[in-house]
Amino acid sequence: MPYVVTQSCCGDASCVVACPVNCIHPAPGEPGFLESEMVYVDAAACVDCGACTTACPVDAIKPHTMLTEAELPFIALAESYYQEFPHADRLPLAIVPKVERYDGAPVRVAIVGAGPAAMYAADELLKHPGISVDVIDQLPTPHGLVRAGVAPDHQRTKAVAKLFDAIERERGFGYLLGVEVGRDIRHDDLRAHYHAVIYATGASRDRTLGIEGEDMAGSTSATAVVGWYNGHPDHQDAYVDLGGDRVVVVGNGNVALDVARVLTADPGALATTDIADLALATLRGSAVREVVVLGRRGPEHAAFTMPELVGLANLTDVDLVVDNGGAAIPENTPKTRLLAELSRRTPRAGRRRIVLRFHAAPVRILGDGVVDAVEIARTETTPEGIVLTDDRELLATTMVLRSVGYRGVPVPGLPFDEASATVPHDHGRVEPGVYVTGWIKRGPSGFIGTNKTCAQETVAGLIEDLLAGRLAQPRGGREELVRKARAARPELIDLEGWRVLDRIERERGRESGRPRVKFTEPAEMVAAVTGATSATGR
Ligand code: NAP
């Protein structure tokens, strides 16, 4: 049992490509890869070479001898995966689409969005010597959800930013940050100045519940709270009241678990992370003792993934309580087996706790202008769907956070499918010259690394169009577009500017034993970049 994949697996499958004996599955292209919660090393086939550990961007793979107590369940998880999917043939797979290398006349591609989907797309494009890219984002900082979404106590997952640093160093990479497409420059401008445009704009809007009281102070989205504790400039004034002893989170995906964990965490431990200072100060004064996570269906339909549940179950200072309303939990998958085991645990008095409640849906949020309770209905799952029963309960709380998934927003100038909240496409191609990747292409699902295979598919289509002569020659040059963007946004931050900002944040972190201390105000960021560059005479 040499190597084991652990909780921070990002699913980008770099390890699969690095493995000389094809012992990591499911691999891209294999059935189940896109739906899989992580990849697993087959102990029977692993030759203990360590190539996977070197390739993993988030340090998720360890020799079994190096596992912590909390990571030991990942051995059983891998065993259980290979019992179900033996992969007996062990044939090497054609996992990376074969794309002809382009090294002809210079070609420029604009990528809109600077999150993981954009960075993986840039990486794929820059493998072609003739191609350069400009990554454009409305925020003054790049890396999207890695900076503003991944929970601060998941620093190993955030380590994927090291891979992004390496991509930024590739020849031909550029940033135009703090520039909004649709406001400062238009889709048509990009079409006129680049050979191709890839939209990697994600799914930035949160979904709503549509219940009474949802707009009251104290009822907000988990997205806002995630942005708040991660220093996202748009969420620094989010209404976050931690003066009550209970917070209720609606929905039980991984975002819900992230929020529950951060709101019950020891602020002393969070103080060693890159959490926003404002959030840290608020959490230090928090009265919250319990976060209740509501799942409208049963344990067998829980949306959180097994690695995240294992992480939660191993918290040493917070109790995890599983409440299935007294009903037995069917123990037929690794996840339901663990949930059943957790449901038999006795909570320890005096500890903060996270309660995973099942078959519980909110029907009304109550309060006199500010939330003081939520009415919950017990549900039944029938073949026709989820049915609310008359079994109701009022749960006192000062905050209700909906964590019921994200929605993509229309991209000005592109078609949009309202039902899926994505841009209609064929393998990432909207039309020759216009492409999509990431959540705006496939909806809000999967992990950071899922964007790698997604980007490979999109870029393969773009290269095919390029080689077939289907990409129009741009009318204007890059400098013209940058001038236009700067005219609209004089404070635009380029690659050099981001490097300055990144360095300052890390330096501020070093002084206080943290990975970085983030700027959270765009004006502060611009001032820091301007100050540093004028001081060095750049
Ligand atoms: P999600 O996984 O889609 O979960 C959404 C949850 O909301 C589900 O429990 C869903 O229940 C529930 N829901 C939807 N509509 C509802 C309603 N009207 N009333 C009550 N409940 C409702 O979404 P997410 O947590 O936002 O995560 C998005 C993606 O990011 C996922 O792929 C996730 O794995 C990924 N992510 C990963 C990590 C990580 O790996 N650490 C961290 C954060 C996010 P039903 O199932 O019944 O619809």
XYZ file of C-alpha atoms and ligand atoms in Angstrom:
586
model
C 0.000 0.000 0.000
C 2.549 2.634 -1.005
C 0.823 5.906 -1.988
C -2.554 7.275 -0.899
C -4.602 10.214 -2.198
C -5.971 12.311 0.678
C -8.564 14.998 1.304
C -7.179 17.910 -0.687
C -7.349 15.982 -4.015
C -8.249 18.602 -6.628
C -9.040 16.081 -9.355
C -6.859 17.683 -12.047
C -5.409 14.209 -12.692
C -1.811 15.448 -13.044
C -0.902 12.348 -11.030
C -2.648 10.102 -13.558
C -0.511 11.526 -16.353
C 2.668 11.193 -14.272
C 2.045 7.598 -13.149
C 4.210 5.203 -15.226
C 2.051 2.145 -14.462
C -1.453 3.597 -14.887
C -2.451 2.780 -11.315
C -4.511 5.907 -10.557
C -8.203 5.871 -11.424
C -10.692 6.957 -12.517
C -8.599 8.614 -15.210
C -9.826 11.311 -17.598
C -11.740 9.571 -20.338
C -12.723 6.629 -18.126
C -16.350 6.183 -17.114
C -17.060 7.979 -13.864
C -14.121 10.404 -14.014
C -16.261 13.532 -14.202
C -18.557 12.400 -11.377
C -15.832 10.999 -9.129
C -15.197 12.731 -5.800
C -11.446 12.107 -6.105
C -8.919 9.766 -7.723
C -7.507 6.672 -6.015
C -4.141 4.890 -6.150
C -4.471 1.146 -6.714
C -2.252 -0.342 -3.993
C -1.909 -3.618 -5.895
C -0.376 -1.917 -8.929
C 1.514 1.038 -7.415
C 5.303 0.696 -7.875
C 6.087 3.206 -5.146
C 7.978 5.556 -7.493
C 6.554 8.790 -6.078
C 5.970 10.367 -9.519
C 2.370 11.114 -8.523
C 3.411 13.016 -5.395
C 5.713 15.229 -7.423
C 3.004 15.912 -9.998
C 0.189 16.672 -7.536
C -0.354 20.462 -7.340
C -2.018 20.324 -3.899
C 0.227 17.887 -1.985
C -2.668 15.449 -1.637
C -0.663 12.256 -2.262
C 1.426 10.725 0.494
C 3.237 7.451 1.149
C 1.036 5.401 3.483
C 3.688 5.619 6.197
C 3.302 9.405 6.292
C -0.467 9.500 6.801
C -1.811 11.229 9.871
C -4.394 9.498 12.054
C -7.099 11.613 10.387
C -5.936 10.522 6.918
C -6.013 6.758 7.575
C -9.643 6.393 6.322
C -8.378 7.241 2.820
C -6.681 3.815 2.661
C -10.041 2.101 3.116
C -11.668 4.486 0.642
C -9.174 3.508 -2.080
C -9.651 -0.199 -1.279
C -13.391 0.205 -1.487
C -13.094 1.991 -4.874
C -10.971 -0.815 -6.378
C -13.297 -3.497 -5.021
C -16.090 -1.850 -6.988
C -14.010 -0.874 -10.062
C -11.106 -3.344 -10.328
C -9.641 -1.920 -13.598
C -8.268 -5.405 -14.163
C -6.993 -4.763 -17.690
C -4.625 -1.921 -16.642
C -4.290 -0.820 -20.257
C -2.644 2.576 -20.590
C -5.241 5.087 -21.713
C -5.061 7.866 -24.263
C -5.899 10.322 -21.533
C -4.667 13.554 -23.061
C -6.326 14.547 -26.337
C -3.728 14.581 -29.090
C -3.529 18.142 -30.326
C -1.237 19.258 -33.125
C 1.302 21.832 -31.917
C 0.862 25.329 -33.331
C 4.040 27.322 -33.899
C 3.029 29.471 -36.862
C 2.455 33.234 -36.973
C 1.673 34.826 -33.590
C -1.871 34.252 -32.351
C -3.460 36.095 -29.403
C -6.215 34.685 -27.220
C -8.201 36.628 -24.608
C -9.463 34.620 -21.627
C -12.214 36.290 -19.632
C -12.116 35.312 -15.939
C -8.946 34.525 -13.983
C -10.052 31.548 -11.876
C -8.896 27.925 -12.173
C -10.788 27.352 -15.444
C -9.027 30.345 -17.024
C -5.603 29.365 -15.681
C -5.844 25.791 -16.944
C -6.976 27.133 -20.354
C -3.998 29.539 -20.436
C -1.693 26.645 -19.584
C -3.062 24.533 -22.429
C -2.769 27.411 -24.921
C 0.772 28.345 -23.914
C 1.950 24.840 -24.774
C 1.785 26.130 -28.370
C 4.824 28.334 -29.072
C 2.903 30.638 -31.440
C 0.192 31.577 -28.922
C 0.060 34.329 -26.296
C -2.805 34.977 -23.859
C -4.295 37.883 -21.930
C -6.301 36.846 -18.878
C -8.904 39.503 -18.068
C -10.843 39.745 -14.796
C -13.148 42.319 -13.240
C -11.419 41.871 -9.876
C -8.001 43.440 -9.294
C -6.672 40.022 -8.192
C -6.600 36.703 -10.086
C -7.193 33.006 -9.169
C -10.980 33.249 -8.674
C -12.351 30.705 -6.226
C -8.869 29.539 -5.186
C -8.396 32.968 -3.606
C -11.993 33.814 -2.739
C -13.804 30.460 -2.474
C -11.580 27.733 -0.996
C -11.905 27.882 2.794
C -8.934 29.422 4.613
C -8.428 26.263 6.707
C -7.855 24.337 3.459
C -4.423 25.781 2.710
C -3.296 22.573 0.992
C -6.053 23.028 -1.589
C -5.017 26.652 -2.001
C -1.518 25.376 -2.836
C -2.758 24.944 -6.405
C -1.956 28.668 -6.649
C 1.705 27.579 -6.953
C 0.748 25.945 -10.228
C -0.915 29.207 -11.286
C 2.294 31.107 -10.400
C 4.153 28.791 -12.761
C 1.586 29.377 -15.524
C 1.967 33.153 -15.034
C 5.710 32.743 -15.639
C 5.159 31.075 -19.006
C 6.213 33.112 -22.030
C 3.275 34.949 -23.597
C 1.131 35.216 -20.423
C -0.477 38.589 -19.556
C -3.085 39.952 -17.100
C -5.606 42.770 -17.461
C -7.113 42.838 -13.951
C -9.817 45.162 -12.683
C -11.331 45.298 -16.179
C -14.938 44.243 -16.697
C -15.959 42.876 -20.064
C -19.376 44.334 -20.875
C -18.607 47.573 -18.962
C -15.018 48.695 -19.670
C -14.518 46.787 -22.890
C -17.029 44.876 -24.945
C -17.141 41.391 -26.424
C -16.831 43.015 -29.871
C -13.612 44.761 -28.775
C -12.140 41.411 -27.806
C -13.241 39.860 -31.091
C -11.620 42.755 -32.966
C -8.262 42.543 -31.145
C -7.747 38.819 -30.518
C -7.876 35.767 -32.759
C -10.084 34.038 -30.210
C -11.853 34.648 -26.895
C -12.443 32.036 -24.182
C -15.000 32.827 -21.487
C -14.199 31.280 -18.111
C -16.547 33.449 -16.103
C -17.803 30.739 -13.729
C -21.154 30.838 -11.947
C -21.067 33.874 -9.718
C -24.718 34.231 -8.727
C -26.102 32.206 -5.840
C -29.427 30.418 -6.115
C -32.307 31.451 -3.900
C -34.902 29.458 -1.911
C -38.028 31.424 -2.782
C -39.435 31.242 0.761
C -41.015 33.895 3.003
C -38.534 35.966 5.010
C -35.579 35.171 2.748
C -34.728 38.867 2.263
C -34.609 39.673 5.980
C -31.370 40.836 7.615
C -29.613 37.714 8.849
C -30.731 35.645 5.870
C -28.009 35.651 3.249
C -26.092 33.380 0.931
C -23.228 31.139 1.940
C -21.459 32.664 -1.083
C -21.502 36.069 0.633
C -20.088 34.602 3.853
C -17.423 32.657 1.931
C -16.467 35.878 0.103
C -16.485 37.754 3.418
C -14.071 35.430 5.207
C -11.900 35.127 2.108
C -11.465 38.884 1.639
C -13.507 39.209 -1.590
C -13.908 42.990 -2.134
C -17.626 42.665 -3.011
C -18.490 40.937 0.300
C -16.626 42.904 2.935
C -19.816 44.633 4.041
C -21.888 41.405 4.116
C -24.321 41.237 7.046
C -22.740 38.623 9.295
C -24.162 38.489 12.829
C -22.391 35.904 14.980
C -23.978 37.167 18.186
C -26.437 34.245 18.433
C -25.494 30.724 19.451
C -26.855 28.969 16.349
C -26.433 29.399 12.580
C -28.532 27.393 10.113
C -27.144 26.496 6.686
C -29.592 25.309 4.022
C -28.235 22.713 1.584
C -25.521 20.163 2.319
C -22.950 20.490 -0.460
C -19.248 21.082 0.157
C -19.804 24.842 0.370
C -22.202 24.287 3.302
C -19.586 22.138 5.055
C -16.888 24.767 4.450
C -19.031 27.476 6.045
C -20.043 25.242 8.970
C -16.392 24.379 9.624
C -15.143 27.961 9.487
C -17.951 29.271 11.712
C -17.189 26.649 14.392
C -13.387 26.727 14.055
C -11.006 27.907 16.732
C -10.137 31.504 15.703
C -6.619 30.882 17.000
C -6.154 28.209 14.321
C -7.720 30.415 11.637
C -5.290 33.182 12.605
C -2.480 31.175 10.975
C -4.298 31.191 7.599
C -5.001 33.832 4.953
C -8.494 34.551 6.324
C -9.567 38.198 5.967
C -8.705 40.300 9.040
C -12.257 41.615 9.418
C -13.694 38.098 9.451
C -11.073 36.896 11.903
C -11.877 39.728 14.297
C -15.614 38.965 14.046
C -15.012 35.244 14.600
C -12.914 35.995 17.678
C -16.021 37.597 19.215
C -18.423 34.933 17.912
C -21.064 33.435 20.223
C -21.896 30.617 17.780
C -21.889 27.179 19.421
C -23.783 25.207 16.803
C -24.161 25.183 13.019
C -27.082 23.124 11.746
C -26.756 21.986 8.113
C -30.118 21.122 6.560
C -30.399 18.486 3.843
C -33.806 18.264 2.211
C -33.235 14.615 1.294
C -31.784 11.635 3.178
C -28.164 10.713 3.987
C -27.914 8.645 0.794
C -28.429 11.881 -1.192
C -26.069 14.109 0.778
C -24.347 16.468 -1.665
C -21.080 16.780 0.268
C -18.246 14.512 -0.812
C -16.648 11.739 1.188
C -13.217 13.415 1.562
C -14.891 16.482 3.094
C -17.010 14.327 5.428
C -13.908 12.429 6.567
C -12.239 15.782 7.274
C -15.200 16.955 9.321
C -15.490 13.677 11.230
C -11.868 14.039 12.300
C -12.102 17.514 13.766
C -10.733 17.253 17.269
C -12.353 20.306 18.827
C -15.796 20.265 17.177
C -18.434 17.539 17.485
C -20.135 16.242 14.363
C -23.719 15.157 14.996
C -25.772 13.261 12.409
C -29.536 13.606 12.827
C -31.685 11.503 10.511
C -34.817 12.175 12.543
C -34.530 8.840 14.348
C -34.709 6.814 11.118
C -32.039 4.176 10.402
C -29.391 5.112 7.853
C -29.006 2.511 5.074
C -25.357 1.424 5.331
C -24.691 0.595 1.685
C -21.999 3.074 0.571
C -18.807 4.321 2.257
C -20.561 7.661 2.846
C -23.717 6.265 4.444
C -21.648 3.805 6.503
C -19.655 6.702 7.938
C -22.811 8.768 8.500
C -24.414 5.839 10.340
C -21.319 5.456 12.503
C -21.338 9.191 13.262
C -25.031 9.074 14.163
C -24.133 6.659 16.990
C -21.509 8.980 18.489
C -22.327 10.772 21.722
C -21.656 14.522 21.548
C -19.300 15.850 24.213
C -20.695 18.567 26.426
C -19.234 22.028 26.045
C -17.883 21.573 22.522
C -19.010 23.524 19.502
C -20.909 21.278 17.145
C -21.945 20.844 13.535
C -25.267 19.045 13.107
C -25.994 17.350 9.782
C -29.777 17.111 9.667
C -31.510 15.166 6.956
C -35.058 15.205 5.574
C -35.356 18.822 6.730
C -36.342 21.740 4.471
C -36.856 25.386 5.434
C -40.349 26.708 4.676
C -40.277 30.167 6.268
C -37.773 32.519 7.865
C -39.172 34.460 10.815
C -38.202 37.626 12.634
C -39.109 41.247 13.125
C -36.944 42.653 10.337
C -34.014 40.549 11.575
C -33.958 36.737 11.563
C -34.786 35.050 14.854
C -36.008 31.598 13.713
C -36.518 29.322 10.762
C -39.484 27.012 10.295
C -38.454 23.569 9.130
C -40.636 20.887 7.583
C -39.775 17.231 7.738
C -39.628 15.849 4.206
C -40.269 12.557 2.545
C -38.541 11.515 -0.650
C -40.948 9.904 -3.093
C -40.408 8.765 -6.704
C -42.157 12.013 -7.725
C -39.781 14.161 -5.704
C -39.442 15.738 -2.283
C -42.686 16.129 -0.313
C -43.018 18.469 2.683
C -44.944 16.856 5.535
C -47.001 18.651 8.207
C -44.340 17.774 10.769
C -43.017 21.306 11.424
C -40.512 22.768 13.867
C -39.291 26.261 14.745
C -35.532 26.448 15.145
C -34.223 29.598 16.858
C -31.311 31.183 14.976
C -29.878 34.591 14.141
C -28.526 33.627 10.728
C -29.867 31.500 7.891
C -27.363 30.886 5.094
C -28.604 29.400 1.860
C -26.014 27.154 0.265
C -28.073 25.703 -2.537
C -25.657 26.032 -5.436
C -24.501 28.691 -7.855
C -25.863 29.996 -11.166
C -23.950 31.313 -14.150
C -24.776 34.819 -15.380
C -25.263 35.683 -19.064
C -22.171 36.849 -20.935
C -22.991 40.027 -22.889
C -22.954 39.214 -26.600
C -23.237 35.427 -26.167
C -26.272 33.119 -26.188
C -27.451 31.863 -22.781
C -29.484 28.868 -21.671
C -31.635 30.005 -18.719
C -32.453 26.468 -17.577
C -28.841 25.363 -17.065
C -27.483 28.929 -16.647
C -24.678 28.096 -19.068
C -23.600 29.266 -22.525
C -24.677 26.719 -25.167
C -21.621 25.171 -26.833
C -20.281 22.155 -28.654
C -17.316 20.718 -26.682
C -16.524 24.268 -25.553
C -16.976 25.912 -28.966
C -19.706 28.571 -29.104
C -18.638 29.491 -32.643
C -15.198 29.523 -34.293
C -13.289 32.210 -32.365
C -15.518 32.132 -29.246
C -15.262 29.399 -26.592
C -16.261 28.608 -23.011
C -14.650 26.590 -20.244
C -15.328 25.872 -16.553
C -18.664 26.438 -14.807
C -20.085 28.755 -17.506
C -19.624 25.773 -19.865
C -20.699 22.792 -17.741
C -22.511 24.272 -14.717
C -21.344 24.555 -11.088
C -20.014 21.079 -10.380
C -16.720 19.311 -9.860
C -13.464 20.338 -8.243
C -10.695 22.786 -9.057
C -8.824 20.211 -11.115
C -11.896 19.175 -13.111
C -11.223 22.377 -15.018
C -8.037 20.919 -16.470
C -9.732 18.294 -18.638
C -12.512 20.798 -19.353
C -9.924 23.319 -20.616
C -8.108 20.653 -22.646
C -11.317 19.931 -24.526
C -12.042 23.614 -25.183
C -8.490 24.427 -26.272
C -8.405 21.362 -28.533
C -11.418 22.836 -30.390
C -9.755 26.238 -30.615
C -6.537 24.772 -32.048
C -8.559 22.732 -34.519
C -10.263 25.939 -35.710
C -6.920 27.737 -35.876
C -5.272 25.018 -37.957
C -8.311 24.802 -40.224
C -8.117 28.553 -40.908
C -11.453 29.269 -39.218
C -10.127 32.055 -36.939
C -10.387 35.576 -38.361
C -7.327 37.835 -38.304
C -7.946 40.542 -35.647
C -8.417 44.082 -36.958
C -6.401 45.745 -34.183
C -3.323 44.943 -32.105
C -2.977 44.155 -28.403
C -1.663 47.599 -27.463
C -4.763 49.244 -28.910
C -6.999 47.031 -26.740
C -4.890 47.667 -23.635
C -5.081 51.447 -24.296
C -8.854 51.184 -24.526
C -9.051 49.186 -21.289
C -6.737 51.672 -19.522
C -8.824 54.593 -20.748
C -11.846 53.013 -19.040
C -9.887 51.690 -16.034
C -6.700 53.711 -15.415
C -6.105 51.576 -12.302
C -5.861 48.383 -14.381
C -3.439 45.890 -12.817
C -1.192 43.930 -15.178
C 1.004 40.888 -14.546
C 3.770 43.009 -13.005
C 1.207 44.760 -10.811
C -0.167 41.437 -9.578
C 3.370 40.217 -8.798
C 3.885 43.329 -6.671
C 0.582 42.835 -4.853
C 1.256 39.143 -4.321
C 4.717 39.910 -2.913
C 3.384 42.554 -0.517
C 0.581 40.287 0.736
C 3.066 37.473 1.370
C 5.475 39.837 3.132
C 2.668 41.097 5.368
C 1.837 37.450 6.096
C 5.428 36.553 6.956
C 5.469 39.262 9.615
C 2.551 37.564 11.367
C 3.250 33.890 10.607
C 0.544 33.600 7.952
C 0.689 32.592 4.265
C -0.437 36.108 3.286
C -2.444 39.030 4.641
C -4.881 39.947 1.904
C -5.846 43.348 0.659
C -9.624 43.469 0.547
C -10.269 46.932 -0.915
C -9.542 47.550 -4.625
C -8.373 51.125 -3.871
C -5.849 49.762 -1.341
C -4.586 47.270 -3.913
C -4.120 49.927 -6.570
C -2.369 52.222 -4.090
C -0.035 49.396 -3.024
C 0.904 48.609 -6.631
C 1.335 52.282 -7.561
C 3.349 52.991 -4.408
C 5.673 50.031 -4.938
C 6.214 50.648 -8.639
C 6.843 54.406 -8.244
C 9.268 53.628 -5.378
C 11.282 51.363 -7.710
C 10.934 53.866 -10.565
C 9.193 51.355 -12.856
P -24.018 21.464 -4.459
O -22.976 20.450 -4.206
O -24.734 21.419 -5.747
O -25.076 21.369 -3.237
C -26.243 22.111 -3.241
C -27.122 21.672 -2.083
O -28.258 22.526 -2.042
C -27.651 20.262 -2.197
O -27.674 19.691 -0.907
C -29.093 20.485 -2.692
O -29.986 19.462 -2.338
C -29.434 21.724 -1.935
N -30.572 22.463 -2.472
C -30.745 22.930 -3.732
N -31.914 23.599 -3.818
C -32.481 23.563 -2.587
C -33.669 24.063 -2.032
N -34.524 24.768 -2.769
N -33.934 23.833 -0.739
C -33.084 23.128 0.027
N -31.931 22.617 -0.437
C -31.620 22.833 -1.731
O -23.442 22.946 -4.383
P -22.251 23.640 -3.596
O -22.086 23.147 -2.221
O -22.474 25.078 -3.841
O -20.946 23.188 -4.405
C -20.761 23.522 -5.796
C -19.606 22.681 -6.357
O -18.368 23.112 -5.792
C -19.752 21.202 -6.035
O -19.281 20.459 -7.133
C -18.809 21.031 -4.857
O -18.319 19.722 -4.679
C -17.687 22.000 -5.243
N -16.947 22.388 -4.030
C -15.948 21.557 -3.624
C -15.269 21.841 -2.459
C -14.195 20.894 -2.003
O -13.830 19.995 -2.713
N -13.675 21.065 -0.810
C -15.594 22.955 -1.693
C -16.628 23.790 -2.128
C -17.305 23.486 -3.305
P -30.462 18.380 -3.423
O -29.294 17.483 -3.598
O -31.637 17.758 -2.776
O -30.789 19.158 -4.676
